[in-house]
PDB file of C-alpha atoms and ligand atoms in Angstrom:
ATOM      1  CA  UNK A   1       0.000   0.000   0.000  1.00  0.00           C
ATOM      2  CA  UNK A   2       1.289   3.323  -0.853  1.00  0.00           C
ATOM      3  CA  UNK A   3       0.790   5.898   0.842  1.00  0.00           C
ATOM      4  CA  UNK A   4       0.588   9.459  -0.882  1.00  0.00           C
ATOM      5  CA  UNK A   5      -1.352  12.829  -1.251  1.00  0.00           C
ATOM      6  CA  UNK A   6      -2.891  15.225  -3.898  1.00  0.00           C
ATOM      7  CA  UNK A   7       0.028  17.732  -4.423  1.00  0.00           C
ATOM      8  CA  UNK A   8      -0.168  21.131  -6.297  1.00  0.00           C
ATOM      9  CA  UNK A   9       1.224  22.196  -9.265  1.00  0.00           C
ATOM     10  CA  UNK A  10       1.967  25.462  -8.974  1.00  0.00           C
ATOM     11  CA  UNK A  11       4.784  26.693 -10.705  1.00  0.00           C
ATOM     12  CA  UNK A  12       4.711  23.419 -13.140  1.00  0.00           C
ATOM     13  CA  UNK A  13       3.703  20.447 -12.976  1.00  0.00           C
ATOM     14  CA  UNK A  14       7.188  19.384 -12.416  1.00  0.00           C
ATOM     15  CA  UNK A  15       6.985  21.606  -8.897  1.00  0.00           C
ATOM     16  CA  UNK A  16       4.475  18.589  -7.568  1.00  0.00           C
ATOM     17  CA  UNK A  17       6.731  16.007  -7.543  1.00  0.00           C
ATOM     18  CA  UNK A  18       9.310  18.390  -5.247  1.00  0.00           C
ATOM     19  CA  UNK A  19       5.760  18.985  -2.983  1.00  0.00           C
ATOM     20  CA  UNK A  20       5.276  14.959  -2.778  1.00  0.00           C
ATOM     21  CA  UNK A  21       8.993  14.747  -1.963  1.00  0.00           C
ATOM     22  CA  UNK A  22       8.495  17.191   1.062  1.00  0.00           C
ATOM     23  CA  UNK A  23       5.803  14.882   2.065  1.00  0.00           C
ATOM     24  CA  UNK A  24       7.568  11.785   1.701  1.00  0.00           C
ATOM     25  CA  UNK A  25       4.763  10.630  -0.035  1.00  0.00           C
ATOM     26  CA  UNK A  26       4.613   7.526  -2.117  1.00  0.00           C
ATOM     27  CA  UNK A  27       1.848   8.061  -5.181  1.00  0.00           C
ATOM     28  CA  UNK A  28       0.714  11.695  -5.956  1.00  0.00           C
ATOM     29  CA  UNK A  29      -2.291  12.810  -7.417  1.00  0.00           C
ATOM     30  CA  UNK A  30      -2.219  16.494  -9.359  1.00  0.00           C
ATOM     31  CA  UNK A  31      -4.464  18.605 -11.150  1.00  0.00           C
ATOM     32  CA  UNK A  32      -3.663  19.259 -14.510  1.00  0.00           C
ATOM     33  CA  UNK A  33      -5.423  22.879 -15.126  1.00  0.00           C
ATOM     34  CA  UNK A  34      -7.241  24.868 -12.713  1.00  0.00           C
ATOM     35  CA  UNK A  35      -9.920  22.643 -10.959  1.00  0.00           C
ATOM     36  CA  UNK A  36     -12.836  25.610 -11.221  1.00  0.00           C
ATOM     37  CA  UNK A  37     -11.768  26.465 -14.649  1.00  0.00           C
ATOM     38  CA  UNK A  38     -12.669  24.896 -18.620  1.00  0.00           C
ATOM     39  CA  UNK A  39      -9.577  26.801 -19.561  1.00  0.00           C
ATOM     40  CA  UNK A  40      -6.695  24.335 -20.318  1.00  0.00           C
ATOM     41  CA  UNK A  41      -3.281  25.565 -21.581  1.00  0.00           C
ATOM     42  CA  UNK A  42      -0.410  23.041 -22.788  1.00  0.00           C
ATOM     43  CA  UNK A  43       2.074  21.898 -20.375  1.00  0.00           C
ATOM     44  CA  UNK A  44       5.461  22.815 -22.327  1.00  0.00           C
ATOM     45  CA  UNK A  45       7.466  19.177 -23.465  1.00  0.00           C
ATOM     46  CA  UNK A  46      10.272  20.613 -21.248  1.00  0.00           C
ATOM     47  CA  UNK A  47       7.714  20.488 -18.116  1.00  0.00           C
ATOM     48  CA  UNK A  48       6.519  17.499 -18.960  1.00  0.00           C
ATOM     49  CA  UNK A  49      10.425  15.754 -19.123  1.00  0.00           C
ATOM     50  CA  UNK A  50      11.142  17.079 -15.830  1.00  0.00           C
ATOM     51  CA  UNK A  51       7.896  16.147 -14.242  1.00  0.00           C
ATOM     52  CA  UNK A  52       8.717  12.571 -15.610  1.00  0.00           C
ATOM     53  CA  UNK A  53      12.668  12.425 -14.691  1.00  0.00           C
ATOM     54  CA  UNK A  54      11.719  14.272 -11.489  1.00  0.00           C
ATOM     55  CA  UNK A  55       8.741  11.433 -10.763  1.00  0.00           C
ATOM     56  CA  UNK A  56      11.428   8.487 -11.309  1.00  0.00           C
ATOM     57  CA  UNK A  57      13.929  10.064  -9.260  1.00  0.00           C
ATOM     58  CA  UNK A  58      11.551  10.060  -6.807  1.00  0.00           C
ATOM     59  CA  UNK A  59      10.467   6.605  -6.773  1.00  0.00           C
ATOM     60  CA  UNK A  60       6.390   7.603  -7.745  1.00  0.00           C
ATOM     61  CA  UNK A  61       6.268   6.831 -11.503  1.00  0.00           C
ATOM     62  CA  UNK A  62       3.876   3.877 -11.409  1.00  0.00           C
ATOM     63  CA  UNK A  63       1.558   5.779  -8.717  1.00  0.00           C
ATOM     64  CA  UNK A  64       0.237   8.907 -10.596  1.00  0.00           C
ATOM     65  CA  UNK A  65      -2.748   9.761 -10.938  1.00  0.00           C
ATOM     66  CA  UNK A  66      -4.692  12.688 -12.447  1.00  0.00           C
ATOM     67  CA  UNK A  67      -7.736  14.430 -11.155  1.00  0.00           C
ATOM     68  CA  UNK A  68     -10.645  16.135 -13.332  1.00  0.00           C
ATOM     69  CA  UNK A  69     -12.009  19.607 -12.969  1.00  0.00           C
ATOM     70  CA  UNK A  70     -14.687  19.977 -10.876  1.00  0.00           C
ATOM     71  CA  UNK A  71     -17.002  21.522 -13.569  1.00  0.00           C
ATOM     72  CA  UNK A  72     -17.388  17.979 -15.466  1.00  0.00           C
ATOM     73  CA  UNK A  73     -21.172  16.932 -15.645  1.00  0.00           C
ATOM     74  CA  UNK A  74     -21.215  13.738 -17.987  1.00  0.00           C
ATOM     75  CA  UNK A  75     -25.242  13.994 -16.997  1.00  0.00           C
ATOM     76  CA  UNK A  76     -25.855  17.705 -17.639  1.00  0.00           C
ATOM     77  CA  UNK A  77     -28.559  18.249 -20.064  1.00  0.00           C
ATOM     78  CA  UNK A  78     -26.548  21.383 -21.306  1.00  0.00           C
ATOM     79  CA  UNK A  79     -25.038  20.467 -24.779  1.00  0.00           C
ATOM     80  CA  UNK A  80     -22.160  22.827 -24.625  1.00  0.00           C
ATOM     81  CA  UNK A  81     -20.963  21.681 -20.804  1.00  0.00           C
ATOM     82  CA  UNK A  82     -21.264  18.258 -21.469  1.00  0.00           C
ATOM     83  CA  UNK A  83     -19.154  18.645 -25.247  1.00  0.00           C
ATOM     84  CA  UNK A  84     -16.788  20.542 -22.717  1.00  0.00           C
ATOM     85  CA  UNK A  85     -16.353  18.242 -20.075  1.00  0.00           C
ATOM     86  CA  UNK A  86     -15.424  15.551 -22.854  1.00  0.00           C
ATOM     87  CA  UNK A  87     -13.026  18.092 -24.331  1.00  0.00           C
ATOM     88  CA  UNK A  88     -11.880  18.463 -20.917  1.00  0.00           C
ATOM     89  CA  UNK A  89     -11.398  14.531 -20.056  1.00  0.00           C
ATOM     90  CA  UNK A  90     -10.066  13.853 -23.361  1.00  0.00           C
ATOM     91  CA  UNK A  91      -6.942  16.374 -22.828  1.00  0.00           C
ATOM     92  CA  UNK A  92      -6.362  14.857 -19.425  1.00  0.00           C
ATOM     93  CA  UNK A  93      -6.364  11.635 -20.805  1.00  0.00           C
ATOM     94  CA  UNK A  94      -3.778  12.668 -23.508  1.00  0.00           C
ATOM     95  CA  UNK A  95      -2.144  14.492 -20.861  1.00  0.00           C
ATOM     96  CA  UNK A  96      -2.089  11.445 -18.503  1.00  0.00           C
ATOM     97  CA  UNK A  97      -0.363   9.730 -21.517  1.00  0.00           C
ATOM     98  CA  UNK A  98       2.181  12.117 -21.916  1.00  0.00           C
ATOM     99  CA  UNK A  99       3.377  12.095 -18.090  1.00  0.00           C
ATOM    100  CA  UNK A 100       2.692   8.440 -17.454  1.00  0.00           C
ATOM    101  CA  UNK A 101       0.143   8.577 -14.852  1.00  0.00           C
ATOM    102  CA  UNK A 102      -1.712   6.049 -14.751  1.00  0.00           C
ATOM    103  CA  UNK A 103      -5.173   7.571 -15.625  1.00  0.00           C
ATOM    104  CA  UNK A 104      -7.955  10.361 -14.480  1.00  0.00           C
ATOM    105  CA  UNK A 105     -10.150  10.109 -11.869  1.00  0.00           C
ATOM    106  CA  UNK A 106     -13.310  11.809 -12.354  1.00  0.00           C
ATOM    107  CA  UNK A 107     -16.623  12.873 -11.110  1.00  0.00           C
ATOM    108  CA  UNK A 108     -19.591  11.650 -13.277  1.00  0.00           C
ATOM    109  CA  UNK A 109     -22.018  14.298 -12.553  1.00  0.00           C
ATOM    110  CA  UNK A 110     -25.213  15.068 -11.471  1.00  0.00           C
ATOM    111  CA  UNK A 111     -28.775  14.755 -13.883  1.00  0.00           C
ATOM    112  CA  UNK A 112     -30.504  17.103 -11.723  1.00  0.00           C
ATOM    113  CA  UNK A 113     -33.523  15.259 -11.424  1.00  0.00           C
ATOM    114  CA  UNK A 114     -33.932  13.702 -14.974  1.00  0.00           C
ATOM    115  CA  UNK A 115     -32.970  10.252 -12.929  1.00  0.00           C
ATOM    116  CA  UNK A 116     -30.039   7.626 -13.501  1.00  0.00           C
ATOM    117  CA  UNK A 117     -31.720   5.644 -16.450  1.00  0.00           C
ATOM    118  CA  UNK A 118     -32.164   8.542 -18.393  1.00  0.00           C
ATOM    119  CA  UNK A 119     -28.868   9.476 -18.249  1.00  0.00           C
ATOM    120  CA  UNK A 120     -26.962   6.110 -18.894  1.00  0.00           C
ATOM    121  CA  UNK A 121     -26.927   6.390 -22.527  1.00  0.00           C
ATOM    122  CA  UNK A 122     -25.353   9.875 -22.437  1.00  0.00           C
ATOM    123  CA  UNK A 123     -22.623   9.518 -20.065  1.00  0.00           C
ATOM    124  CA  UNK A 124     -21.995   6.132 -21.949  1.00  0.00           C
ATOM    125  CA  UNK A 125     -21.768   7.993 -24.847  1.00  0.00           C
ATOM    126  CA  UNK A 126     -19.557  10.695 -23.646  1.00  0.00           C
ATOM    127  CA  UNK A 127     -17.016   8.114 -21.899  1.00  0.00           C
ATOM    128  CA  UNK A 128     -16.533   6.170 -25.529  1.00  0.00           C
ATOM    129  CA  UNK A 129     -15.883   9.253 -27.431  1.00  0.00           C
ATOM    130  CA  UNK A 130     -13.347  10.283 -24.892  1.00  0.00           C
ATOM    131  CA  UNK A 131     -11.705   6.856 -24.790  1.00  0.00           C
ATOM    132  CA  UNK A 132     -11.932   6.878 -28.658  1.00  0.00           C
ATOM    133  CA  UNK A 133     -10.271  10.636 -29.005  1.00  0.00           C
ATOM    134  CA  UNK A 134      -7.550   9.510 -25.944  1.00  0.00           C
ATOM    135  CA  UNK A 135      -6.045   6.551 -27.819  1.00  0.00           C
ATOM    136  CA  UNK A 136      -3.881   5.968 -25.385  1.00  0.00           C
ATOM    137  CA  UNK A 137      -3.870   3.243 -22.352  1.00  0.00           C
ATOM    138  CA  UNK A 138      -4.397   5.484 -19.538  1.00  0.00           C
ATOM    139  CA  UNK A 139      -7.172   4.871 -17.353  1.00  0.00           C
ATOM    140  CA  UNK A 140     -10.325   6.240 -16.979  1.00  0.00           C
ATOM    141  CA  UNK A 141     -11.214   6.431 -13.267  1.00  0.00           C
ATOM    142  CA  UNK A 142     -14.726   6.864 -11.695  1.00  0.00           C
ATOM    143  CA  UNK A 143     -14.513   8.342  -8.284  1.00  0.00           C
ATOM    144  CA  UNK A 144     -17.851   7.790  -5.987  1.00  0.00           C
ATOM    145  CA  UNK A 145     -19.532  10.633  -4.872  1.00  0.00           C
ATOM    146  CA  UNK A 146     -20.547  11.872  -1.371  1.00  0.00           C
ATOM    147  CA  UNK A 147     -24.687  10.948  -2.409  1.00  0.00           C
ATOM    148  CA  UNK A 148     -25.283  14.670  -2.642  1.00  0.00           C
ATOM    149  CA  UNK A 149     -28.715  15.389  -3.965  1.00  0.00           C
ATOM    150  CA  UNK A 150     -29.291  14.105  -8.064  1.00  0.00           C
ATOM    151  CA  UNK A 151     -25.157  13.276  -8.233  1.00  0.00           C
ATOM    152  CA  UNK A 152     -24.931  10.395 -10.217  1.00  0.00           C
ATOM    153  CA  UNK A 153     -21.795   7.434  -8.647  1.00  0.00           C
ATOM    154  CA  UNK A 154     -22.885   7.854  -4.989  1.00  0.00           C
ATOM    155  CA  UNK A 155     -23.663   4.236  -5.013  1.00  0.00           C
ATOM    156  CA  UNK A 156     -21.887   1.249  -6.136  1.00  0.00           C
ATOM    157  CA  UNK A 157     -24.652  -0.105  -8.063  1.00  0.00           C
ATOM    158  CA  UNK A 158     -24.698   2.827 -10.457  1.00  0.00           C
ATOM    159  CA  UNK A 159     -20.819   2.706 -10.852  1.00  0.00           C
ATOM    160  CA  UNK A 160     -21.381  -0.565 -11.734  1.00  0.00           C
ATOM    161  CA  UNK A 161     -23.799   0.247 -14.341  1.00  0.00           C
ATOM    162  CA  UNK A 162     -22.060   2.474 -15.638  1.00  0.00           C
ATOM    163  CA  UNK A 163     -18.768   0.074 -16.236  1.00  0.00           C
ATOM    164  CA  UNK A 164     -21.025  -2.399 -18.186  1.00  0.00           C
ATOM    165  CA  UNK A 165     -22.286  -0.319 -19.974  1.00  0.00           C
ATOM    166  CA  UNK A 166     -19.339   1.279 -21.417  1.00  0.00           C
ATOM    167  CA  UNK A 167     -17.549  -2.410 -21.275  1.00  0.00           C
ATOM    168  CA  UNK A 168     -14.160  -0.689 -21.984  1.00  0.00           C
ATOM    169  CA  UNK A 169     -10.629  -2.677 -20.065  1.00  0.00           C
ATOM    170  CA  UNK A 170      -9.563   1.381 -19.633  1.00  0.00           C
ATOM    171  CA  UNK A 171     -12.747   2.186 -17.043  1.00  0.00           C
ATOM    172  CA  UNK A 172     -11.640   1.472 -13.294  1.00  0.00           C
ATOM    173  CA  UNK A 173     -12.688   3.045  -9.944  1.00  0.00           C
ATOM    174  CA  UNK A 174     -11.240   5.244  -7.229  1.00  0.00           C
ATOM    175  CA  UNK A 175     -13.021   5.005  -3.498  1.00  0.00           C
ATOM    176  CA  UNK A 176     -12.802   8.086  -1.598  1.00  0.00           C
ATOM    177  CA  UNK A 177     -13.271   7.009   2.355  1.00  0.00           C
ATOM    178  CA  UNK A 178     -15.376   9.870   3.054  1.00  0.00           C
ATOM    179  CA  UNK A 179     -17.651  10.015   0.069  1.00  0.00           C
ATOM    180  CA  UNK A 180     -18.380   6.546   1.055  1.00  0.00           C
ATOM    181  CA  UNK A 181     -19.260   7.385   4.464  1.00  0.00           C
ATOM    182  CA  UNK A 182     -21.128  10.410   3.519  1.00  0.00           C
ATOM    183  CA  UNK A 183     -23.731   8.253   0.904  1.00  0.00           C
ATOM    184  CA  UNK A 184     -24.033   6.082   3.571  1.00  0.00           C
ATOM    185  CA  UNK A 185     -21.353   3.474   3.603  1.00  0.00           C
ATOM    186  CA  UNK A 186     -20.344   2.975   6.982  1.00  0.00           C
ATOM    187  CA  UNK A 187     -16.279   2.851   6.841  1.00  0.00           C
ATOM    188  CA  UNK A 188     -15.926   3.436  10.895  1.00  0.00           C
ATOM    189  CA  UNK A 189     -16.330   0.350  12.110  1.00  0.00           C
ATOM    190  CA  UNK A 190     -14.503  -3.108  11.124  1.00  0.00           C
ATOM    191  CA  UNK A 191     -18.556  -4.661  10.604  1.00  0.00           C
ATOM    192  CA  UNK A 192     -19.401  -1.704   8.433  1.00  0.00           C
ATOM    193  CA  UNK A 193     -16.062  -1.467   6.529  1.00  0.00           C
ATOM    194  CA  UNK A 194     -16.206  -5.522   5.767  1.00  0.00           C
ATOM    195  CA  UNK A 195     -20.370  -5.164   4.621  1.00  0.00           C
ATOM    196  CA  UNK A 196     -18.707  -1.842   2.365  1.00  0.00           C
ATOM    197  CA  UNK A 197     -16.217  -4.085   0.411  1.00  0.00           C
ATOM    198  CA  UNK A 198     -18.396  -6.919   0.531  1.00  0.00           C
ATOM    199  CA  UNK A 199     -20.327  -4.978  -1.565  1.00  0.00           C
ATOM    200  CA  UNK A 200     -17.779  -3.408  -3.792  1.00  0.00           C
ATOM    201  CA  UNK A 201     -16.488  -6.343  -4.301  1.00  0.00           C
ATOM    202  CA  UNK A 202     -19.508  -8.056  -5.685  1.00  0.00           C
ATOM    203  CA  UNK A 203     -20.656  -4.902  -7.895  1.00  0.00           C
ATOM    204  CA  UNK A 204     -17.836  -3.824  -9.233  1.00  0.00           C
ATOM    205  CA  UNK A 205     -14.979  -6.192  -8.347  1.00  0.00           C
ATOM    206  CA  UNK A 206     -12.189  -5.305  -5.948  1.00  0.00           C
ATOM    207  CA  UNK A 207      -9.800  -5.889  -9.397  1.00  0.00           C
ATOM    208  CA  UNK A 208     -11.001  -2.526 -10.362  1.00  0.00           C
ATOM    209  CA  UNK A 209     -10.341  -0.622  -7.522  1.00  0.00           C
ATOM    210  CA  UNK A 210      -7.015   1.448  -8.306  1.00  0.00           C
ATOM    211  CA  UNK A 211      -6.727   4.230  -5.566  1.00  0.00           C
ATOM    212  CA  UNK A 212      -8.437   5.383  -2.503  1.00  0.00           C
ATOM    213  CA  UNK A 213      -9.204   8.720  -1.806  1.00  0.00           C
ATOM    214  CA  UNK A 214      -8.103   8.646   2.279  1.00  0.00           C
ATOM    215  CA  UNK A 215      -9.971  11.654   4.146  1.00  0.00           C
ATOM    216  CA  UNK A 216     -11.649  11.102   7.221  1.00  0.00           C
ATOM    217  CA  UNK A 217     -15.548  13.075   7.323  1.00  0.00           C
ATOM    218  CA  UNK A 218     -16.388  15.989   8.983  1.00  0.00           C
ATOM    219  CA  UNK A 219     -20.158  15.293   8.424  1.00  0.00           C
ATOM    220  CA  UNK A 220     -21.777  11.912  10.103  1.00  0.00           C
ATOM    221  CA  UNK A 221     -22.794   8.611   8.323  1.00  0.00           C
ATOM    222  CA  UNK A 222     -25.149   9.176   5.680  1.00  0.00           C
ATOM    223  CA  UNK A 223     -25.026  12.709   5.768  1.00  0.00           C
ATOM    224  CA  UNK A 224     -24.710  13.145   1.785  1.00  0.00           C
ATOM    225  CA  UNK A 225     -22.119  16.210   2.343  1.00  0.00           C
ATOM    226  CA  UNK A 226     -18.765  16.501   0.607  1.00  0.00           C
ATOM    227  CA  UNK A 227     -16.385  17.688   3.762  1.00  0.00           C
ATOM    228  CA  UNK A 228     -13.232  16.101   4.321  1.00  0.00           C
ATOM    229  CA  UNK A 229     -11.326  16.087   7.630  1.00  0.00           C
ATOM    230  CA  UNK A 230      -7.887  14.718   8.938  1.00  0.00           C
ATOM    231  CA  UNK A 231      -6.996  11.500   9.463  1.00  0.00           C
ATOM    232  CA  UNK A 232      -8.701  10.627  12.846  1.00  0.00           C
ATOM    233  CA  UNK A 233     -10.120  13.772  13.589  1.00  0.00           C
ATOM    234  CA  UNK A 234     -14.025  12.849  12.003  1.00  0.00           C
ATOM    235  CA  UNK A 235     -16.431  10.541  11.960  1.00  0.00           C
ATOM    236  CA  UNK A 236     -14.643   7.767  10.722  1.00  0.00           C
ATOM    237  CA  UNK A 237     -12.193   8.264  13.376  1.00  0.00           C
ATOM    238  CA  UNK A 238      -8.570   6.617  14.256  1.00  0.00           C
ATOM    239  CA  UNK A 239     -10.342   3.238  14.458  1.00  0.00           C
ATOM    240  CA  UNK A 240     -11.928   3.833  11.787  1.00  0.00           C
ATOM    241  CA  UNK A 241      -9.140   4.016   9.634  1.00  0.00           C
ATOM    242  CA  UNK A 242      -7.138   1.219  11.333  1.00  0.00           C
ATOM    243  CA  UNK A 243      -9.769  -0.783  10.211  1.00  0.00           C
ATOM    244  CA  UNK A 244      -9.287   0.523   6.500  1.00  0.00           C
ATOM    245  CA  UNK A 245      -5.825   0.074   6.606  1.00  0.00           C
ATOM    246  CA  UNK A 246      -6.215  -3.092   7.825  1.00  0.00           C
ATOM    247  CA  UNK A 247      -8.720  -4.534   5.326  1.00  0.00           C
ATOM    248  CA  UNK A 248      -7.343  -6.777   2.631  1.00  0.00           C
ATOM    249  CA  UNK A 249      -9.172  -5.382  -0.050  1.00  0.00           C
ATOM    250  CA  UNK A 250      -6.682  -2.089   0.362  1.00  0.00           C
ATOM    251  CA  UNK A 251      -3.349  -4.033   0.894  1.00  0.00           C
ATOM    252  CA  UNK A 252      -1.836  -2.969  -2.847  1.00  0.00           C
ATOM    253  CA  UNK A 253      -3.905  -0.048  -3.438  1.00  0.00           C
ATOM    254  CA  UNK A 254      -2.517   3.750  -3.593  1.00  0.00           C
ATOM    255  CA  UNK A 255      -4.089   5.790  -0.437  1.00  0.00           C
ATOM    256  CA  UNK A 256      -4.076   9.152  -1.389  1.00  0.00           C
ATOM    257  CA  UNK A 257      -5.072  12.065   1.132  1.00  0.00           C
ATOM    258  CA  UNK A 258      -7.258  14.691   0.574  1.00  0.00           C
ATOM    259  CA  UNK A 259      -7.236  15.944   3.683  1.00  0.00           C
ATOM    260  CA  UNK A 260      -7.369  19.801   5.048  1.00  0.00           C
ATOM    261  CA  UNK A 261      -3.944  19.543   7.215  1.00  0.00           C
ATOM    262  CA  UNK A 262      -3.547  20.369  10.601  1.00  0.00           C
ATOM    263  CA  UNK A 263      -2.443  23.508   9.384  1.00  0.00           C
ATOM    264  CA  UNK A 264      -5.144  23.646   7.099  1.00  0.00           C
ATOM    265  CA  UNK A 265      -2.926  24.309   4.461  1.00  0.00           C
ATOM    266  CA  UNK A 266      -3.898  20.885   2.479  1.00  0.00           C
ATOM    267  CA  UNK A 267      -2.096  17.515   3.035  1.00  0.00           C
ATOM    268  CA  UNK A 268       0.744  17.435   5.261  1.00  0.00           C
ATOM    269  CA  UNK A 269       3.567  15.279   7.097  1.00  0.00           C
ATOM    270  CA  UNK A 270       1.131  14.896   9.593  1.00  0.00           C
ATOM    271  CA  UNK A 271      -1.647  12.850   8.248  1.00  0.00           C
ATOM    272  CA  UNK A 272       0.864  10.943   6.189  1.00  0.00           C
ATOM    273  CA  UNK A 273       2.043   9.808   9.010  1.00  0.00           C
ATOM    274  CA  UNK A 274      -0.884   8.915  10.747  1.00  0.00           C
ATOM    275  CA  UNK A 275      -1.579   6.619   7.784  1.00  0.00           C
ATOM    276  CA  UNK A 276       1.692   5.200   8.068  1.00  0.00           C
ATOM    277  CA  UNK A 277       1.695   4.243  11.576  1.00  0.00           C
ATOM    278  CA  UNK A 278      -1.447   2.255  10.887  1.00  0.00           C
ATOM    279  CA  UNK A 279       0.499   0.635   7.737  1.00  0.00           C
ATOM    280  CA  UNK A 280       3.070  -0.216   9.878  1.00  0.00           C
ATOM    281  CA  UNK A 281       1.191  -1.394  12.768  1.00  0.00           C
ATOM    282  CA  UNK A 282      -0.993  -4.007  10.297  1.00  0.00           C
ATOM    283  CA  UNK A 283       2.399  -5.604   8.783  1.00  0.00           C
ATOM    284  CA  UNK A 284       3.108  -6.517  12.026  1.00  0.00           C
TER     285      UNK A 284
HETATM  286 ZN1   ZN B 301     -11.796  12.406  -3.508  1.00  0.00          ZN
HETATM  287 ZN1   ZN B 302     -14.566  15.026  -1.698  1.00  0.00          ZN
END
């Protein structure tokens, strides 16, 4: 299990390899444009061959992984958001390509009412042109959601849906701890965290799981809110993640914090810590 965090890129991309360095962190997870922006700019070739020397030197080549902008709706009924959230996937597909992560993890949306079956066609639509235009091997990685209102991934049923529908090897799935939690997963106690992967496991296969989104929630179970905490400062609590840790479904699978910091300045040495003491402690 690798332990790791989302890093910035400010300055280049390049400059988030030095910021997962400082972290000691093993897998990193960058943005690679402005997160509340459709604008997208070229990464120059020369960023691009440091990021990738830089990532080797530091030992985190096979455990990078790119994340979406927020403003992606596969399930928006707006023509000219959804042909830009494509545009949008398809250059951080390309993108991944170029810097050898190993794919994009993504947000599917939200239909705003229209209802998951109505939907399904389009966002199967949209993921095979973007595979189509990205002919490359990255992945393409569905993150679930925190069950917020008409989102569309909050359960693992419509993941699942989603992946056979599309029937592409390139589709794959990220679990973030607290968006679990939040659409009613219970991943605070060792019961609730075995019934959770029980249930992964039989809709969407634990093979497809390739990274894990470690924050800890600041809401309770079930409360359909997006609000990440530190590592054993929420509701799923130290235990709660010893149990995580613990679980053999996560023993080769990147952990990669989200978290606000102690210093609330993002992920720190702190919580990667905390995350490594419980790695350590399990191996034991
Ligand atoms: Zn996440
Ligand atoms: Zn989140």
């Amino acid at each position: 299990m690798r332990i790791g965090a989302h890093v910035s890129t400010a300055g280049g991309l390049d400059k988030a390899v030095d910021r997962g360095l400082a972290l000691q962190a093993e897998a990193i997870q960058i943005f690679g444009s402005a997160p509340q922006s459709w604008a997208l700019k070229p990464h120059p070739p020369e960023t691009i061959s440091a990021f990738r020397a830089k990532a080797a030197d530091a030992g985190v080549s096979d455990a990078v992984f790119l994340h979406g902008v927020y403003l992606v709706n596969l399930a928006t009924e707006n023509e000219v958001n959804l042909a830009r959230g494509i545009d949008s996937l398809v250059y951080y597909l390309d993108l991944a390509g170029a810097i050898g992560a190993k794919g994009v993890i993504f947000h599917v949306g939200s239909h705003k009412g229209a209802g998951f079956d109505a939907v399904l066609p389009q966002i199967t639509a949209a993921i095979n042109e973007m595979l189509r235009r990205a002919g490359n091997d990255a992945w393409l990685i569905i993150e679930n959601n925190a069950g917020q209102g008409n989102q569309v991934g909050g359960n693992f049923r419509e993941i699942r849906r989603i992946m056979d529908s599309v029937a592409s090897p390139r589709m794959r799935v990220c679990l973030d701890t607290q968006h679990s939690f939040a659409s009613g997963y219970d991943m605070a106690t060792e019961a609730g965290i075995a019934a959770t992967m029980a249930e992964f496991g039989s809709e969407i296969g634990v093979e497809n799981l390739v990274a894990v989104h470690a924050n800890d929630s600041k809401t309770p179970l079930g409360a359909a809110a997006d609000r990440h905490e530190n590592i054993g400062e929420g509701y799923i609590g130290y235990e709660g993640f010893r149990h995580i840790v613990g679980h053999p479904v996560f023993r080769d699978v990147p952990f990669l914090l989200e978290v606000p910091g102690v210093e609330r300045q993002g992920p720190d040495l702190e919580n990667m810590g905390r995350l490594k003491s419980m790695r350590a402690a399990r191996s034991e």
